[in-house]
Short mmCIF file of C-alpha atoms and ligand atoms in Angstrom, two decimals:
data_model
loop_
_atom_site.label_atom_id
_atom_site.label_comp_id
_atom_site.label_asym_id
_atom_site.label_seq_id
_atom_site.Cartn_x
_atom_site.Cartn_y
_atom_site.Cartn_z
CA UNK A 502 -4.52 -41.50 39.06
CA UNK A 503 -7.72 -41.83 41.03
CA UNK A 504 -9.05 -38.37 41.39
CA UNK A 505 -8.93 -38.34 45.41
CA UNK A 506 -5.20 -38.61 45.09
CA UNK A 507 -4.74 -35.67 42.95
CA UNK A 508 -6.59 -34.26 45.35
CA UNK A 509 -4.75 -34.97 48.34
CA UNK A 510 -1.72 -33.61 46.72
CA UNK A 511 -3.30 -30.46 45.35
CA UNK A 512 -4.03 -29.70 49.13
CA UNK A 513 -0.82 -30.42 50.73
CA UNK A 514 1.02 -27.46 47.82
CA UNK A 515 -1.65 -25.47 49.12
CA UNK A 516 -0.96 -24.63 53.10
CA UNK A 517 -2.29 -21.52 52.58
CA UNK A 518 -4.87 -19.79 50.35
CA UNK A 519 -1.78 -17.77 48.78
CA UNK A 520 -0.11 -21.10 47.72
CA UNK A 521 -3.64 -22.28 46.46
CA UNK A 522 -4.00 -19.70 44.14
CA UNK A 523 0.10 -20.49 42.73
CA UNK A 524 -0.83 -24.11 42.87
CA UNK A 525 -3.86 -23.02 40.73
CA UNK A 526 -1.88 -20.93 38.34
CA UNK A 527 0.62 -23.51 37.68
CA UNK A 528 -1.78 -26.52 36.59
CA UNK A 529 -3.38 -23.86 34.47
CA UNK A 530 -0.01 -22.90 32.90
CA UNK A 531 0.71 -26.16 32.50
CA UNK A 532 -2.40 -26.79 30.45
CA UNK A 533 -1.84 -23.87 28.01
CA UNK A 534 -3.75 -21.18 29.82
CA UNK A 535 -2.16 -17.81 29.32
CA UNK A 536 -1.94 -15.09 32.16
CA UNK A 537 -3.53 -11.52 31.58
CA UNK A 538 -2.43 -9.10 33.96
CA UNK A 539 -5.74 -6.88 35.62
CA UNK A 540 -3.85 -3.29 35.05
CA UNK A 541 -3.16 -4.36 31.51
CA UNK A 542 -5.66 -1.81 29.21
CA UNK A 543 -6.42 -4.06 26.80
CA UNK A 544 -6.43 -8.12 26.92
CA UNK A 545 -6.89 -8.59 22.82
CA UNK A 546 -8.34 -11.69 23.55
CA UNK A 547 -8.29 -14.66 21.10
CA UNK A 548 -10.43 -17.64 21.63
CA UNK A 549 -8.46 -19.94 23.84
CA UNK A 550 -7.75 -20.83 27.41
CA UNK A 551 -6.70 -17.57 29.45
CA UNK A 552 -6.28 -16.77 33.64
CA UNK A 553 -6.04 -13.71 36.25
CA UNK A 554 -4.23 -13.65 39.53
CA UNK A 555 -4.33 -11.86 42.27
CA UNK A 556 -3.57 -12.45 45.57
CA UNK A 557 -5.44 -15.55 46.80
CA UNK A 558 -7.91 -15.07 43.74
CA UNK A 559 -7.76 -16.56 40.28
CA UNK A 560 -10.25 -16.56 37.16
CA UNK A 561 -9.81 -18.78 34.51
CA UNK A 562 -12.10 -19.21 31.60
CA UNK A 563 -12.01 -21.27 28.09
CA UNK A 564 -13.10 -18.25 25.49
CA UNK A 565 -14.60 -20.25 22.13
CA UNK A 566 -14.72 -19.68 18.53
CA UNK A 567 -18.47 -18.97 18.37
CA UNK A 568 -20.31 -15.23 19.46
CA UNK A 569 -20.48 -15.20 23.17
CA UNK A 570 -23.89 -15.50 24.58
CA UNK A 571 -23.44 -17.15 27.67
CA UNK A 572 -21.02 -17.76 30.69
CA UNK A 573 -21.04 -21.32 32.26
CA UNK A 574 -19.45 -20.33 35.73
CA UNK A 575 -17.79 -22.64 38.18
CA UNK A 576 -17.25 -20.71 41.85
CA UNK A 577 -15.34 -22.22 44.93
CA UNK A 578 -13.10 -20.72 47.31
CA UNK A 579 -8.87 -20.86 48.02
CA UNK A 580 -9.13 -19.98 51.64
CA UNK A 581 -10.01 -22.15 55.18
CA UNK A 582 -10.38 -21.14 58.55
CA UNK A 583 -6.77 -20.90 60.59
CA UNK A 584 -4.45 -19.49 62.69
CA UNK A 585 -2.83 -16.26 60.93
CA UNK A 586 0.49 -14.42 62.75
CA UNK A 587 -0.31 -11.10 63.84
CA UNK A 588 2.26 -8.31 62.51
CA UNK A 589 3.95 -8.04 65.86
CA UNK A 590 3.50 -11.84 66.24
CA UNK A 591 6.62 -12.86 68.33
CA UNK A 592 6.59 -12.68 72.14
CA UNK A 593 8.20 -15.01 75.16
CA UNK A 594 6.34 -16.04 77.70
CA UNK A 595 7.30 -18.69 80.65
CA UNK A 596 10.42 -18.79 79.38
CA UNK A 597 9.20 -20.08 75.75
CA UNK A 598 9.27 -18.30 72.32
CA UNK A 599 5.08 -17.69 71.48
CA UNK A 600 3.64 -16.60 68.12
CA UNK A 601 0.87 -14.16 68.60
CA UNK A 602 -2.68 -15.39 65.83
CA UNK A 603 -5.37 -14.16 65.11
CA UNK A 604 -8.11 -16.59 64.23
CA UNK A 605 -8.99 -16.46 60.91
CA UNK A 606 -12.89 -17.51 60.18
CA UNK A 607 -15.05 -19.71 62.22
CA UNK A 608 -11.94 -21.93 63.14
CA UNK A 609 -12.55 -25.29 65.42
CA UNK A 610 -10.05 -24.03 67.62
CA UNK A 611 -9.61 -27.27 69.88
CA UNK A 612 -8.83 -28.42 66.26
CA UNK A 613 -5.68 -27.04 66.13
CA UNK A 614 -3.88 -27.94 69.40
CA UNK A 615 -1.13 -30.46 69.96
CA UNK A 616 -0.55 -30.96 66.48
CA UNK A 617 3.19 -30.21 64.60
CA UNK A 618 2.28 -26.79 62.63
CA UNK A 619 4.29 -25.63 59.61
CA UNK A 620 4.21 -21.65 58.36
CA UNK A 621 2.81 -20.49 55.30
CA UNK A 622 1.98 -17.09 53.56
CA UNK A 623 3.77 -14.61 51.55
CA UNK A 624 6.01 -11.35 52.78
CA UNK A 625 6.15 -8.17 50.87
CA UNK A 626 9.50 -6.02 50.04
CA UNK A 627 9.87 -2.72 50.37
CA UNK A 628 9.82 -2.92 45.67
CA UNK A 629 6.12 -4.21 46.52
CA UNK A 630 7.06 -7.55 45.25
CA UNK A 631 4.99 -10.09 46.80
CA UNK A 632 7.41 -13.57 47.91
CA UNK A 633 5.51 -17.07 48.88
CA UNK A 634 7.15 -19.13 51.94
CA UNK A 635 6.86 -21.88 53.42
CA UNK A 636 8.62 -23.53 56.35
CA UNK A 637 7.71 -27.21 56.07
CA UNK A 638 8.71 -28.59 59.44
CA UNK A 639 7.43 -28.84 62.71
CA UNK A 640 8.03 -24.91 63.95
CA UNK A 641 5.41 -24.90 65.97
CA UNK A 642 2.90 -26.08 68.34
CA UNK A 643 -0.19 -24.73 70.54
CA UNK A 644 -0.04 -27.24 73.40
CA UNK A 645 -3.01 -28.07 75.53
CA UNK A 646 -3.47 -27.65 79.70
CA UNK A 647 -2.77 -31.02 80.98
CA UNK A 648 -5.56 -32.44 82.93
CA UNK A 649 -4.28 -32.51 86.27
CA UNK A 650 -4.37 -28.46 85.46
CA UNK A 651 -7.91 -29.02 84.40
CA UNK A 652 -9.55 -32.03 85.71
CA UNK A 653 -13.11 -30.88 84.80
CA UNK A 654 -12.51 -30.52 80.75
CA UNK A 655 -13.56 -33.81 79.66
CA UNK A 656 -16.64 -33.82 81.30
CA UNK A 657 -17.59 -30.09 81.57
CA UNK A 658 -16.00 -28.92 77.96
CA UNK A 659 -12.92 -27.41 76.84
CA UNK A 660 -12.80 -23.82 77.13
CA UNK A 661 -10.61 -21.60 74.85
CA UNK A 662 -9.99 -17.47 74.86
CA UNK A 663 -8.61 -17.19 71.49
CA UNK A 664 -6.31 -14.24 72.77
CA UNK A 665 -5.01 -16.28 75.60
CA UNK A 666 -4.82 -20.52 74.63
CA UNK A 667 -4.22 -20.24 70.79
CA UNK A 668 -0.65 -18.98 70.60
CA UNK A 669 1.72 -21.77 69.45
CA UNK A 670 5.38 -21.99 71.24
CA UNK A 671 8.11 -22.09 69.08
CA UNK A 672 11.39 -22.57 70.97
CA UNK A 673 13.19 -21.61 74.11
CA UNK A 674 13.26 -18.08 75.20
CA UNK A 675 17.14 -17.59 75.43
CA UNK A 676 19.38 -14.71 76.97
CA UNK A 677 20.42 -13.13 73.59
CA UNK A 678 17.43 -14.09 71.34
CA UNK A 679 15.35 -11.42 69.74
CA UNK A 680 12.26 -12.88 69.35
CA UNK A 681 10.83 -10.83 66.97
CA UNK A 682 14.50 -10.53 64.73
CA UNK A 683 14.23 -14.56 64.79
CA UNK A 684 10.70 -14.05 63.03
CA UNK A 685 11.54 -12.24 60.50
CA UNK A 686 14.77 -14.16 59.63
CA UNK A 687 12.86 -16.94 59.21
CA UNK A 688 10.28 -15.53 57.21
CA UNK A 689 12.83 -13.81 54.66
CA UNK A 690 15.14 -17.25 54.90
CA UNK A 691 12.06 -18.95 53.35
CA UNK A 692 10.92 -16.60 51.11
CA UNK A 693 14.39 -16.17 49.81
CA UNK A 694 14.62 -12.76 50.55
CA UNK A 695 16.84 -9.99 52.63
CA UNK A 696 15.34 -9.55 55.81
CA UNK A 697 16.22 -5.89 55.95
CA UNK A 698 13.40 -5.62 52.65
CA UNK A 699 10.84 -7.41 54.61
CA UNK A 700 7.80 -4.63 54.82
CA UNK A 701 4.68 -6.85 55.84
CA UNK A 702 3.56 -10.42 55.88
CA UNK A 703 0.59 -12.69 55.67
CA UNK A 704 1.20 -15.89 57.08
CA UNK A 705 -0.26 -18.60 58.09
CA UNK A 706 0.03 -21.86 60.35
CA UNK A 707 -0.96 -25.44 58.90
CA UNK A 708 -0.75 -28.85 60.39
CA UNK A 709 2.28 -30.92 58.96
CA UNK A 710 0.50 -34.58 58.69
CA UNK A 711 0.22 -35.37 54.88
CA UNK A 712 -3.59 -36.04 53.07
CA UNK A 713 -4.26 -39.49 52.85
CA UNK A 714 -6.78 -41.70 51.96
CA UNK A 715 -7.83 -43.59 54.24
CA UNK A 716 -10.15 -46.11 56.03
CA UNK A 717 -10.00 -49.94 55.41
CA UNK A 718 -10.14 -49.74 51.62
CA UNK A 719 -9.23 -45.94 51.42
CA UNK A 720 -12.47 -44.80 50.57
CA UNK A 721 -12.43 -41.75 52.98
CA UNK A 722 -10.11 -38.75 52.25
CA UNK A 723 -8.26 -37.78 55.78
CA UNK A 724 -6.73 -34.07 54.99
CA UNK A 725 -7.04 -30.19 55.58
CA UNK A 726 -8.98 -27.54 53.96
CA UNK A 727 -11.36 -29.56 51.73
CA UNK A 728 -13.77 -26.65 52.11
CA UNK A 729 -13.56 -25.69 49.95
CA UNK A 730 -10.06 -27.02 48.28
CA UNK A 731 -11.76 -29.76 47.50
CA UNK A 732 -13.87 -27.43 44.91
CA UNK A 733 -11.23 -25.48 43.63
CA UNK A 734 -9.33 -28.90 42.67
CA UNK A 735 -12.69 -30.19 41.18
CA UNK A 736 -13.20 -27.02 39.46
CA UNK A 737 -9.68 -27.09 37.85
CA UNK A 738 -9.66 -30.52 36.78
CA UNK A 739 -12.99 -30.18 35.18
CA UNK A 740 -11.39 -26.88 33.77
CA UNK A 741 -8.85 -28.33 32.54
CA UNK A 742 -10.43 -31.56 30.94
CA UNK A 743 -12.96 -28.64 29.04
CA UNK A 744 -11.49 -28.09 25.76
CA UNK A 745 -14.39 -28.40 23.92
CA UNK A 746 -18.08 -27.00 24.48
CA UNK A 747 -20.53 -25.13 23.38
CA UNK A 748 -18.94 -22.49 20.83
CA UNK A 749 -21.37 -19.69 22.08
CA UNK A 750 -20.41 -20.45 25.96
CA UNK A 751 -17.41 -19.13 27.90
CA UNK A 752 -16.63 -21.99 30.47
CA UNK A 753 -15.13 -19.65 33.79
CA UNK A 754 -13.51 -21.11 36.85
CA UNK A 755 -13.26 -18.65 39.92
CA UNK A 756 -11.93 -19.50 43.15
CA UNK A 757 -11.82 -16.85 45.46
CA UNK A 758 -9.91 -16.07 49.01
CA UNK A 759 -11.85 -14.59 51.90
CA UNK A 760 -15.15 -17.13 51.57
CA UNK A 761 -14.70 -17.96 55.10
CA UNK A 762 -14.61 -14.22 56.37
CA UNK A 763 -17.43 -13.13 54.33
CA UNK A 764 -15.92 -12.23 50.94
CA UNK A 765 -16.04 -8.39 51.05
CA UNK A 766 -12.63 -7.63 49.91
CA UNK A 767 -10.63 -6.59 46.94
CA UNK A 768 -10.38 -10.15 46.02
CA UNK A 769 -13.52 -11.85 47.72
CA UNK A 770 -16.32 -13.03 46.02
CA UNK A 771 -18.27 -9.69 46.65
CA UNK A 772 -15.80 -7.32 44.99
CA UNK A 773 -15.99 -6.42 41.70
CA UNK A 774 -13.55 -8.57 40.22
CA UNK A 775 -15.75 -11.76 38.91
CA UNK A 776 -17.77 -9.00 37.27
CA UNK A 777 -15.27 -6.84 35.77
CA UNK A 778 -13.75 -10.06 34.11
CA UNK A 779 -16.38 -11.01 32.42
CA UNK A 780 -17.27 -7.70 31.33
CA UNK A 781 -14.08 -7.07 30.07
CA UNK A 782 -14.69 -10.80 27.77
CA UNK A 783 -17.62 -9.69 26.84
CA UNK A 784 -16.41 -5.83 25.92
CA UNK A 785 -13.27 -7.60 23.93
CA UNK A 786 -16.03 -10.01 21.96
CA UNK A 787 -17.51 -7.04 20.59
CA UNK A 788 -20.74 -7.49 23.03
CA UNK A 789 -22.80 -4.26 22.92
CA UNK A 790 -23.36 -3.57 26.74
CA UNK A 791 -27.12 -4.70 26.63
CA UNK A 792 -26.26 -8.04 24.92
CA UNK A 793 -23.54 -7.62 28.22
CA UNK A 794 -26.63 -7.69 30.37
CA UNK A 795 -28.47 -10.47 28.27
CA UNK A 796 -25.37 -13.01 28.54
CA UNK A 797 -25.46 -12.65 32.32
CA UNK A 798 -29.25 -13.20 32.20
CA UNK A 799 -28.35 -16.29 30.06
CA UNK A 800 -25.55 -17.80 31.78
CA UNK A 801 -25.57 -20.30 35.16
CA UNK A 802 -23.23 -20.58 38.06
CA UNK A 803 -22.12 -23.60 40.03
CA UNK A 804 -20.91 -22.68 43.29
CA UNK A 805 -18.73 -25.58 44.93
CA UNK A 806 -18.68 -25.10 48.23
CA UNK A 807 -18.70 -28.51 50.44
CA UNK A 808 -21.99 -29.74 52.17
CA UNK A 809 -22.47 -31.23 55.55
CA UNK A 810 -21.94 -35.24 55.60
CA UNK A 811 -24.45 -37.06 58.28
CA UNK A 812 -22.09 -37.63 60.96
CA UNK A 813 -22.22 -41.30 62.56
CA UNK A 814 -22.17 -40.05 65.80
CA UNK A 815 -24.43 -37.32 65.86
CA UNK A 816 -27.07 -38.56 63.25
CA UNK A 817 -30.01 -36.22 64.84
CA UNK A 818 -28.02 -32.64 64.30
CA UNK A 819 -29.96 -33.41 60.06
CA UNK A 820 -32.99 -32.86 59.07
CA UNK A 821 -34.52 -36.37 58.77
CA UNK A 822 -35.51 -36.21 55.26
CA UNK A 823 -32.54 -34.54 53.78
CA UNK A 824 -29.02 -36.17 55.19
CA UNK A 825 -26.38 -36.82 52.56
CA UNK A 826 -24.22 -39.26 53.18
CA UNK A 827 -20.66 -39.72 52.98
CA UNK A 828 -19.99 -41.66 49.23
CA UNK A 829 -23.82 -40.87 47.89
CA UNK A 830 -22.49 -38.11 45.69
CA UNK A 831 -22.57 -34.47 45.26
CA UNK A 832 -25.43 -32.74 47.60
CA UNK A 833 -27.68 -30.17 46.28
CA UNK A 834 -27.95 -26.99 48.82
CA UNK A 835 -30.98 -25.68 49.58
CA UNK A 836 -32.17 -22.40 51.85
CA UNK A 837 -35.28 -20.43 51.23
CA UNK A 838 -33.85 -17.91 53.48
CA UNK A 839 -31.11 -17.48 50.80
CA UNK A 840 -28.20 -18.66 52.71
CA UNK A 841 -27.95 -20.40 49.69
CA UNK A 842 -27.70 -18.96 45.76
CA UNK A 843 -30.31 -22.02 44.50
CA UNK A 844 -33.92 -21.17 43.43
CA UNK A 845 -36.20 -23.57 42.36
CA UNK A 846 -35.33 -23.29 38.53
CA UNK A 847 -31.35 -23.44 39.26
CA UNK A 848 -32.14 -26.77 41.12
CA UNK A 849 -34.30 -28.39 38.35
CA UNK A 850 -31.79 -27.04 35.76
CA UNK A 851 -29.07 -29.04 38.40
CA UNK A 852 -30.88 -31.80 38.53
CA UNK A 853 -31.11 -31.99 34.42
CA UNK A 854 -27.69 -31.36 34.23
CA UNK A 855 -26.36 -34.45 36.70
CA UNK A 856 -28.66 -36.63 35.52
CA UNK A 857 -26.96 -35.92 31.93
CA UNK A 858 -23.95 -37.53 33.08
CA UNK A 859 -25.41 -40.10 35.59
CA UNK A 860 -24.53 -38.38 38.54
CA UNK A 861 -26.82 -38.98 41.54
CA UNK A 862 -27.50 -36.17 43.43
CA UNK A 863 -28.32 -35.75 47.41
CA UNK A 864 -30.07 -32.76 48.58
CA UNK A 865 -29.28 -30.88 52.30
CA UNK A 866 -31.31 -28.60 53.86
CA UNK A 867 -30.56 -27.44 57.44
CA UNK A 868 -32.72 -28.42 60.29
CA UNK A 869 -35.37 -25.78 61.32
CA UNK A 870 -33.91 -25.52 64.52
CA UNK A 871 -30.78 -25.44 63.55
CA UNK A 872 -29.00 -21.89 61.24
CA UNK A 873 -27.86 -22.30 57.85
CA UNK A 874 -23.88 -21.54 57.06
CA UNK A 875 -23.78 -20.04 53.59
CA UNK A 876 -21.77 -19.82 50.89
CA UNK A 877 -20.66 -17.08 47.75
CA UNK A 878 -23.64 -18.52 45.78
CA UNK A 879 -26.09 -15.65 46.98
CA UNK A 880 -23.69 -13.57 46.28
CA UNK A 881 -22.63 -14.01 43.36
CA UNK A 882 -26.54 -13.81 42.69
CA UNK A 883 -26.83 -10.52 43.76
CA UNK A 884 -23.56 -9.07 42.77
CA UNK A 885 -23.47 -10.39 39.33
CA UNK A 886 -27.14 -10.39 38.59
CA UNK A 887 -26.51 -14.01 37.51
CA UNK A 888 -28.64 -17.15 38.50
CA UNK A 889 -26.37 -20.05 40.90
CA UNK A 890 -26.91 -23.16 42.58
CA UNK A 891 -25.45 -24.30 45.56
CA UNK A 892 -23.69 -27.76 45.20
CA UNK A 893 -20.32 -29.63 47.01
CA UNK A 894 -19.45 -33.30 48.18
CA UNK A 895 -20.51 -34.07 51.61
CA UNK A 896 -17.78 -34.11 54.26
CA UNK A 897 -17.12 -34.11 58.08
CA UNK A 898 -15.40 -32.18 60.50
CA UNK A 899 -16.34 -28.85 58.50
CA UNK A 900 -13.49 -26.11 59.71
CA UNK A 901 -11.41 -28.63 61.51
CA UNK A 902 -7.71 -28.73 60.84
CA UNK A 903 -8.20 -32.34 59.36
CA UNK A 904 -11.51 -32.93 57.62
CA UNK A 905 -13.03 -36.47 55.93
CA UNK A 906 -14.83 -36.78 52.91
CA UNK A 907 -15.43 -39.44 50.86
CA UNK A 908 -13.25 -40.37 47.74
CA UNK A 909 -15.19 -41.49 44.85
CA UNK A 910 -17.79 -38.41 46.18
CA UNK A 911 -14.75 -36.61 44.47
CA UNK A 912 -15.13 -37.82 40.34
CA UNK A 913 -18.38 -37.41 40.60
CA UNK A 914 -18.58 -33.91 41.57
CA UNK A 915 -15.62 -33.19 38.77
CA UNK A 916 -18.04 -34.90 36.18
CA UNK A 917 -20.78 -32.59 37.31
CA UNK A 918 -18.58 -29.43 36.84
CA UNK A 919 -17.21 -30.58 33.67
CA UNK A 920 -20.19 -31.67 32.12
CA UNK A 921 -21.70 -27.38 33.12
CA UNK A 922 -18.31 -26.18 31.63
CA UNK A 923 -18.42 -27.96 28.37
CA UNK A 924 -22.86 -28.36 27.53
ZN1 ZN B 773 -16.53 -23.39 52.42
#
């Protein structure tokens, strides 16, 4: 199967970054990677293939026959920007049934109105047992002002207060109908459980339309959340495809939630989790704590996060000199005002690496004029004390609810991860 399909149906099990990390778990399951539990005292690990879970988090990492010197680190992230229920989320208003959100990250709001939106999280039980859902029809919808209400938007801009236009409508407010009872029915119905247990839930909405590719010979990928599922799923399936490498290298693969809202969290990116991990690898391998310190200083992280695609119509928001297109290959990040984990020796030792495997490589920086998003790479830098380059496919439509990339972008950037995991 052409890796862009995979793809494709990697995102649409993954509606949510809870369901990413499951649908992450699973294919690693399925390829003989055992689960170690995080409150577990010992891990009595063996060489072999081996995974964490938590939350929207998971670590995997390939643990060799050979002394550990190194780590070879792949980082991406589960989550994307949405609309997330609030925990008193159902209200009428007009006469219709509304869902109260909260945005979650730098949304494009306009993005997410008029389309058929599907529900998708997890609810907790009063045992502390943590249930997915998912309610794969057309539930709900946040519909737009006409433009007889609003005859200026198309040519002065559409407005939106997130408090006041984002709340989808889902159904008819009737005499009888608790609106918030409803909810919660509906959220236990699909997680399976008894409403009555229900303590607290995360959910969140997603657009219904399938990924696809498309274009006139389907060499553009139409879907959601390719930043950064578009990373995790090139992570994994270079993951997976790493059986063997370098016996004195553990090949990792960390995709964390809560990129998009700046990763300080229990599970984010800066927490301690990628750290204690390894350190717990390293403290089962028999690593005194300074040869600890001196496989850090030793090892190299990748983090996949997806780069800006010149877009067709507005050619002049690049820099001149540095505008990767859609289908040239896997961009190389650059910021000197660290928005960015690469340094100038992380992008030669990027550019040795892709050219080891015939991958061409486009580079992005930002215009002057223009600020710099950023990414976990500087911090993983900082946090872990470990050197990282910036790197993803190009794409458009960044933190829409349906994105574009570019479909053979998509191998290329798995044979780049692969061929870090396994050198
Ligand atoms: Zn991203």
């Amino acid at each position: 199967m052409h890796a862009a399909r995979d793809l494709c149906a990697f995102v649409d099990a993954s509606p949510s970054p809870w369901h990413a990390a499951y649908t992450l778990a699973d294919r690693l399951v399925s390829k003989g990677f055992r689960r170690l539990e995080l409150d577990a005292p010992e891990w009595d690990l063996a060489p072999g293939s081996w995974y964490v879970h938590r939350n929207g988090t998971v670590i995997a990492w390939r643990l060799r026959e050979g002394p550990l010197r190194r780590f070879a680190v792949v980082g991406a992230h589960t989550d994307s920007p949405n609309l997330r229920l609030k925990p008193r989320a159902a209200y009428t208003s007009e006469g219709c049934l509304q869902l109260g959100v909260e945005v979650y990250g730098g949304a494009l709001w306009n993005s997410w109105l008029d389309r058929d939106l599907g529900l998708a999280g997890v609810v907790f039980t009063e045992d502390g047992k943590a249930h997915p859902l998912r309610v794969h029809r057309p539930i709900a919808r946040v519909s737009q002002l006409a433009i007889h209400l609003d005859r200026s938007v198309n040519t002065d801009g559409l407005k939106l207060n997130p408090q006041l236009h984002l709340s989808p409508t889902w159904g008819l407010a009737r005499p009888g109908i608790d609106a918030a009872e409803a909810l919660f029915g509906l959220l236990a119905d699909a997680a399976g459980v008894d409403p009555k247990a229900v303590r607290s839930h995360d959910v969140s909405l997603y657009d219904l339309t399938p990924s696809t590719l498309g274009g006139m010979d389907e060499s553009l990928i139409f879907a959601p959340r390719l930043d950064n599922l578009a990373c995790s799923h090139a992570g994994l399936v270079a993951m997976e495809a790493a059986e063997v490498g370098r016996d004195d290298t553990c090949a990792v693969l960390a995709c964390f939630d809560h990129e998009e809202v700046g990763s300080s969290s229990l599970d984010g990116a800066d927490g301690t989790l990628l750290s204690v991990v390894l350190e717990r690898i390293a403290a089962e391998r028999g690593l005194t704590r300074s040869a600890w310190h001196a496989s850090v200083a030793s090892s190299l992280m990748l983090s996949a996060d997806m780069a800006h695609a010149a877009h067709p119509n507005y050619g002049d928001k690049h820099e001149p000199r540095h505008k990767p297109l859609l289908g040239g290959g896997p961009v190389l990040k650059t910021n000197y005002n660290l928005r960015y984990g690469s340094s100038a020796s992380t992008a030669a030792a990027l550019r040795v690496l892709a050219a080891s495997v015939g991958v061409t490589l486009q580079d992005f920086v930002t215009r002057t004029d223009i600020g710099c998003g950023s990414t976990i790479g500087p911090i993983c830098a900082s946090r872990l004390g470990m050197p990282v380059v910036d790197l993803g496919d190009p794409m458009l439509s960044m933190h829409s609810a349906r994105e574009c990339a570019a479909a053979d972008d998509h191998p290329r950037l798995i044979a780049l991860l692969n061929a870090h995991l396994t050198v």
